[in-house]
């Protein structure tokens, strides 16, 4: 019980420190912006460890972070193999194929209005389909290896990316388009020099949304058939073995992969759309 009390004391101290940093004179500095979430995350992990140890929570219900860290280090080879299978082969390949295909189809749909009016309702319908219904079908079509996981990811990211790209291409004003025509620009010149650059904030919004969808799609698809590796496969089998420490280690792998993936796309967005008002200091 003493550990539980200490956990809440830790929470109060960290809260006071974060409040002081967030409201202090250097609150807008890079160090403060990095320190606040790090302190918050470390506090949550510390409370988790102290409460689990203090209340003697069984490991099959909730293992302590130290146990998860030990499993992560001891089974790093297996976790890396699962990461390669799920993220690099399944999620990333499906993400690239789905997003490129969506941008290409969006450009064609933007050129032909009837195609745009026909595709967007279909896109909204497909985006509403549950992954637990489409994943088993695609696994049966494409086999149990990473190719079927990539197919699931393509289906998941294609339509959100399509909708965002079409909206971005339509975002330029009539005056801007008329000015390009006044300069004698062709449709493709106007697309490359005006409409695609203007659509970049929308395109990157779709790319960021798709990072999460890609990882979720690849992991969930592995529950319906996979070789003896992969994050989803390992979570499924470890739950059956009551190895909750391994389950949480795989969750850590997925969280780290998703965070780094999203961060990479955000960093690229900052470089490409530096002109947008949202990136001005």
Coordinates of C-alpha atoms in Angstrom, one line a residue:
X1 CA 0.0 0.0 0.0
X2 CA 3.0 2.3 0.6
X3 CA 3.9 2.0 -3.0
X4 CA 0.4 3.1 -4.1
X5 CA 0.6 6.2 -1.9
X6 CA 4.0 7.0 -3.3
X7 CA 2.6 6.6 -6.8
X8 CA 0.1 9.4 -6.1
X9 CA 2.8 11.5 -4.5
X10 CA 4.8 11.1 -7.7
X11 CA 1.8 12.1 -9.8
X12 CA 1.3 15.3 -7.7
X13 CA 5.0 16.2 -7.9
X14 CA 5.1 15.6 -11.7
X15 CA 1.9 17.6 -12.2
X16 CA 3.4 20.6 -10.3
X17 CA 6.6 20.4 -12.3
X18 CA 4.8 20.2 -15.6
X19 CA 2.5 23.0 -14.7
X20 CA 5.5 25.2 -13.8
X21 CA 7.3 24.3 -17.1
X22 CA 4.1 24.9 -19.2
X23 CA 3.4 28.3 -17.6
X24 CA 7.0 29.4 -17.1
X25 CA 9.0 32.0 -19.2
X26 CA 10.5 29.3 -21.5
X27 CA 7.2 27.5 -22.2
X28 CA 7.5 28.0 -25.9
X29 CA 11.1 26.8 -26.1
X30 CA 12.0 23.5 -27.7
X31 CA 13.4 22.0 -24.5
X32 CA 10.1 22.7 -22.6
X33 CA 8.0 21.3 -25.5
X34 CA 10.1 18.1 -25.3
X35 CA 10.3 17.9 -21.5
X36 CA 6.6 18.2 -20.7
X37 CA 5.5 15.1 -22.6
X38 CA 8.5 13.1 -21.5
X39 CA 7.9 13.9 -17.8
X40 CA 4.2 13.0 -18.3
X41 CA 5.0 9.7 -19.9
X42 CA 7.7 8.8 -17.3
X43 CA 5.2 9.6 -14.6
X44 CA 2.6 7.3 -16.0
X45 CA 5.1 4.5 -16.3
X46 CA 6.3 5.1 -12.8
X47 CA 2.7 5.0 -11.4
X48 CA 2.0 1.9 -13.4
X49 CA 5.0 0.1 -11.9
X50 CA 4.3 1.2 -8.3
X51 CA 0.6 0.4 -8.4
X52 CA 1.1 -3.0 -10.0
X53 CA 3.8 -3.9 -7.5
X54 CA 1.9 -2.3 -4.5
X55 CA -1.3 -4.2 -5.2
X56 CA 0.3 -7.4 -6.3
X57 CA -1.6 -7.4 -9.6
X58 CA -1.1 -10.8 -11.3
X59 CA 1.0 -10.7 -14.5
X60 CA -1.7 -12.3 -16.5
X61 CA -3.9 -9.3 -15.9
X62 CA -1.3 -6.5 -16.1
X63 CA 2.4 -7.0 -16.1
X64 CA 4.7 -4.2 -14.7
X65 CA 6.6 -2.0 -17.1
X66 CA 9.9 -3.5 -15.8
X67 CA 8.7 -7.0 -16.7
X68 CA 7.7 -5.8 -20.2
X69 CA 11.1 -4.2 -20.6
X70 CA 12.8 -7.4 -19.6
X71 CA 10.8 -9.4 -22.2
X72 CA 11.5 -6.7 -24.8
X73 CA 15.2 -7.1 -24.3
X74 CA 15.2 -10.9 -24.0
X75 CA 13.0 -11.5 -27.1
X76 CA 14.3 -8.6 -29.2
X77 CA 15.2 -10.9 -32.1
X78 CA 11.7 -12.3 -32.3
X79 CA 10.2 -8.8 -32.0
X80 CA 12.4 -7.5 -34.8
X81 CA 11.4 -10.4 -37.0
X82 CA 7.7 -9.6 -36.3
X83 CA 8.4 -5.9 -37.0
X84 CA 9.9 -6.6 -40.4
X85 CA 7.0 -9.0 -41.3
X86 CA 4.2 -6.7 -40.2
X87 CA 5.5 -3.2 -40.7
X88 CA 8.1 -3.2 -43.4
X89 CA 6.6 -5.9 -45.6
X90 CA 2.8 -5.6 -45.0
X91 CA 2.0 -2.1 -43.7
X92 CA 4.6 -0.1 -45.5
X93 CA 4.3 -1.8 -48.9
X94 CA 0.5 -1.5 -48.8
X95 CA 0.7 2.1 -47.6
X96 CA 2.9 3.1 -50.6
X97 CA 0.8 1.2 -53.1
X98 CA -2.5 2.5 -51.7
X99 CA -1.5 6.1 -51.4
X100 CA 0.2 6.3 -54.8
X101 CA -2.8 4.7 -56.4
X102 CA -5.2 7.0 -54.6
X103 CA -3.3 10.1 -55.8
X104 CA -3.3 8.8 -59.4
X105 CA -7.0 8.1 -59.3
X106 CA -7.8 11.4 -57.7
X107 CA -6.0 13.2 -60.6
X108 CA -8.0 11.3 -63.1
X109 CA -11.2 11.9 -61.2
X110 CA -10.4 15.6 -61.0
X111 CA -10.0 15.7 -64.8
X112 CA -13.4 14.0 -65.4
X113 CA -16.2 15.3 -63.2
X114 CA -18.5 12.3 -63.8
X115 CA -15.8 10.0 -62.4
X116 CA -15.4 12.2 -59.3
X117 CA -19.1 12.2 -58.7
X118 CA -19.2 8.4 -59.0
X119 CA -16.1 7.5 -57.0
X120 CA -16.6 9.6 -53.9
X121 CA -19.9 7.9 -52.8
X122 CA -18.2 4.5 -53.4
X123 CA -15.2 5.7 -51.4
X124 CA -17.4 6.7 -48.5
X125 CA -19.2 3.3 -48.6
X126 CA -15.9 1.3 -48.8
X127 CA -14.4 3.3 -45.9
X128 CA -17.3 2.3 -43.7
X129 CA -16.8 -1.4 -44.3
X130 CA -15.4 -3.2 -41.2
X131 CA -11.9 -4.5 -41.5
X132 CA -12.9 -7.8 -39.7
X133 CA -15.2 -8.5 -42.7
X134 CA -12.8 -7.6 -45.5
X135 CA -9.6 -8.9 -44.0
X136 CA -10.5 -12.7 -44.1
X137 CA -11.6 -12.4 -47.7
X138 CA -8.4 -10.7 -48.8
X139 CA -6.3 -13.3 -46.8
X140 CA -8.1 -16.1 -48.7
X141 CA -7.5 -14.3 -52.0
X142 CA -3.8 -13.4 -51.6
X143 CA -2.6 -16.1 -49.3
X144 CA -1.3 -16.1 -45.7
X145 CA 2.0 -14.2 -46.2
X146 CA 2.6 -10.5 -46.2
X147 CA 1.0 -9.9 -49.6
X148 CA -2.5 -10.3 -48.2
X149 CA -1.7 -7.9 -45.3
X150 CA -0.5 -5.4 -47.9
X151 CA -3.8 -5.8 -49.8
X152 CA -5.8 -5.1 -46.6
X153 CA -3.7 -2.0 -46.1
X154 CA -4.3 -0.8 -49.7
X155 CA -8.1 -1.1 -49.2
X156 CA -7.9 0.8 -45.9
X157 CA -5.7 3.7 -47.0
X158 CA -7.0 4.1 -50.6
X159 CA -10.3 5.8 -50.0
X160 CA -9.3 8.2 -47.2
X161 CA -6.3 9.3 -49.3
X162 CA -8.6 9.6 -52.4
X163 CA -11.1 11.8 -50.6
X164 CA -8.4 14.1 -49.2
X165 CA -6.6 14.5 -52.5
X166 CA -9.8 15.2 -54.5
X167 CA -10.7 17.9 -51.9
X168 CA -7.2 19.4 -52.1
X169 CA -7.3 19.6 -55.9
X170 CA -10.6 21.4 -55.7
X171 CA -9.4 23.9 -53.0
X172 CA -7.9 26.5 -55.4
X173 CA -10.0 29.5 -56.1
X174 CA -11.6 30.4 -59.4
X175 CA -9.5 33.5 -59.7
X176 CA -6.3 31.5 -59.4
X177 CA -7.4 29.1 -62.1
X178 CA -8.5 31.9 -64.3
X179 CA -5.1 33.6 -63.9
X180 CA -3.4 30.4 -65.0
X181 CA -5.6 30.2 -68.1
X182 CA -4.8 33.9 -68.8
X183 CA -1.1 33.0 -68.8
X184 CA -1.9 30.3 -71.4
X185 CA -1.2 27.4 -69.1
X186 CA -2.6 24.0 -70.1
X187 CA -4.5 21.8 -67.7
X188 CA -1.5 19.8 -66.8
X189 CA 0.7 22.9 -66.3
X190 CA -2.0 24.3 -64.0
X191 CA -2.2 21.0 -62.2
X192 CA 1.6 20.7 -61.6
X193 CA 2.3 24.4 -60.9
X194 CA -0.8 25.4 -59.0
X195 CA -3.3 22.8 -57.9
X196 CA -1.0 20.0 -56.7
X197 CA 1.1 22.4 -54.6
X198 CA -2.0 23.9 -53.1
X199 CA -3.4 20.4 -52.4
X200 CA -0.3 19.3 -50.4
X201 CA -1.8 20.1 -47.0
X202 CA -4.8 17.9 -47.8
X203 CA -2.6 15.2 -49.3
X204 CA -0.4 15.2 -46.1
X205 CA -3.5 15.0 -44.0
X206 CA -4.5 11.9 -45.8
X207 CA -0.9 10.5 -45.5
X208 CA -0.9 11.1 -41.7
X209 CA -4.4 9.4 -41.3
X210 CA -3.2 6.5 -43.4
X211 CA -0.1 5.8 -41.2
X212 CA -2.4 4.7 -38.4
X213 CA -4.8 2.8 -40.7
X214 CA -1.9 1.0 -42.4
X215 CA -0.5 -0.4 -39.1
X216 CA -3.9 -1.3 -37.7
X217 CA -4.9 -3.1 -41.0
X218 CA -1.7 -5.1 -41.2
X219 CA -1.9 -6.2 -37.5
X220 CA -5.6 -7.1 -37.6
X221 CA -5.2 -9.0 -40.9
X222 CA -2.6 -11.3 -39.3
X223 CA -5.3 -12.5 -36.8
X224 CA -7.0 -14.2 -39.8
X225 CA -4.0 -16.0 -41.2
X226 CA -0.3 -15.6 -41.1
X227 CA 3.0 -17.5 -41.2
X228 CA 4.6 -18.0 -37.8
X229 CA 5.7 -14.4 -37.4
X230 CA 4.2 -11.0 -37.3
X231 CA 2.9 -8.6 -34.6
X232 CA -0.7 -9.7 -35.0
X233 CA 0.2 -13.4 -35.0
X234 CA 2.4 -13.1 -31.9
X235 CA -0.3 -11.2 -30.0
X236 CA -2.9 -13.8 -30.9
X237 CA -0.7 -16.8 -29.8
X238 CA 0.7 -15.0 -26.7
X239 CA -2.8 -14.3 -25.4
X240 CA -3.6 -18.0 -25.8
X241 CA -0.5 -18.8 -23.8
X242 CA -1.3 -16.1 -21.2
X243 CA 2.1 -14.5 -21.9
X244 CA 0.8 -11.0 -21.4
X245 CA 4.4 -9.7 -21.1
X246 CA 5.0 -10.7 -24.7
X247 CA 1.7 -9.2 -25.8
X248 CA 2.7 -5.8 -24.2
X249 CA 6.1 -6.0 -25.8
X250 CA 4.5 -6.4 -29.2
X251 CA 2.2 -3.4 -28.4
X252 CA 5.3 -1.4 -27.6
X253 CA 6.8 -2.3 -31.0
X254 CA 3.6 -1.3 -32.7
X255 CA 3.4 2.0 -30.8
X256 CA 7.0 2.9 -31.5
X257 CA 6.6 2.0 -35.2
X258 CA 3.4 4.0 -35.5
X259 CA 4.8 7.0 -33.7
X260 CA 8.0 7.1 -35.8
X261 CA 6.1 6.6 -39.0
X262 CA 3.7 9.4 -38.2
X263 CA 6.6 11.6 -37.1
X264 CA 8.5 11.0 -40.3
X265 CA 5.4 12.0 -42.4
X266 CA 4.9 15.1 -40.2
X267 CA 8.6 16.1 -40.6
X268 CA 8.3 15.7 -44.4
X269 CA 5.1 17.8 -44.4
X270 CA 6.9 20.6 -42.6
X271 CA 9.5 20.6 -45.3
X272 CA 7.1 20.5 -48.2
X273 CA 4.4 22.8 -47.0
X274 CA 6.6 25.4 -45.2
X275 CA 4.6 28.1 -46.9
X276 CA 1.3 27.1 -45.3
X277 CA 0.0 29.4 -42.4
X278 CA -0.1 26.4 -40.0
X279 CA 3.7 26.2 -40.1
X280 CA 4.4 29.8 -39.6
X281 CA 5.8 30.9 -36.2

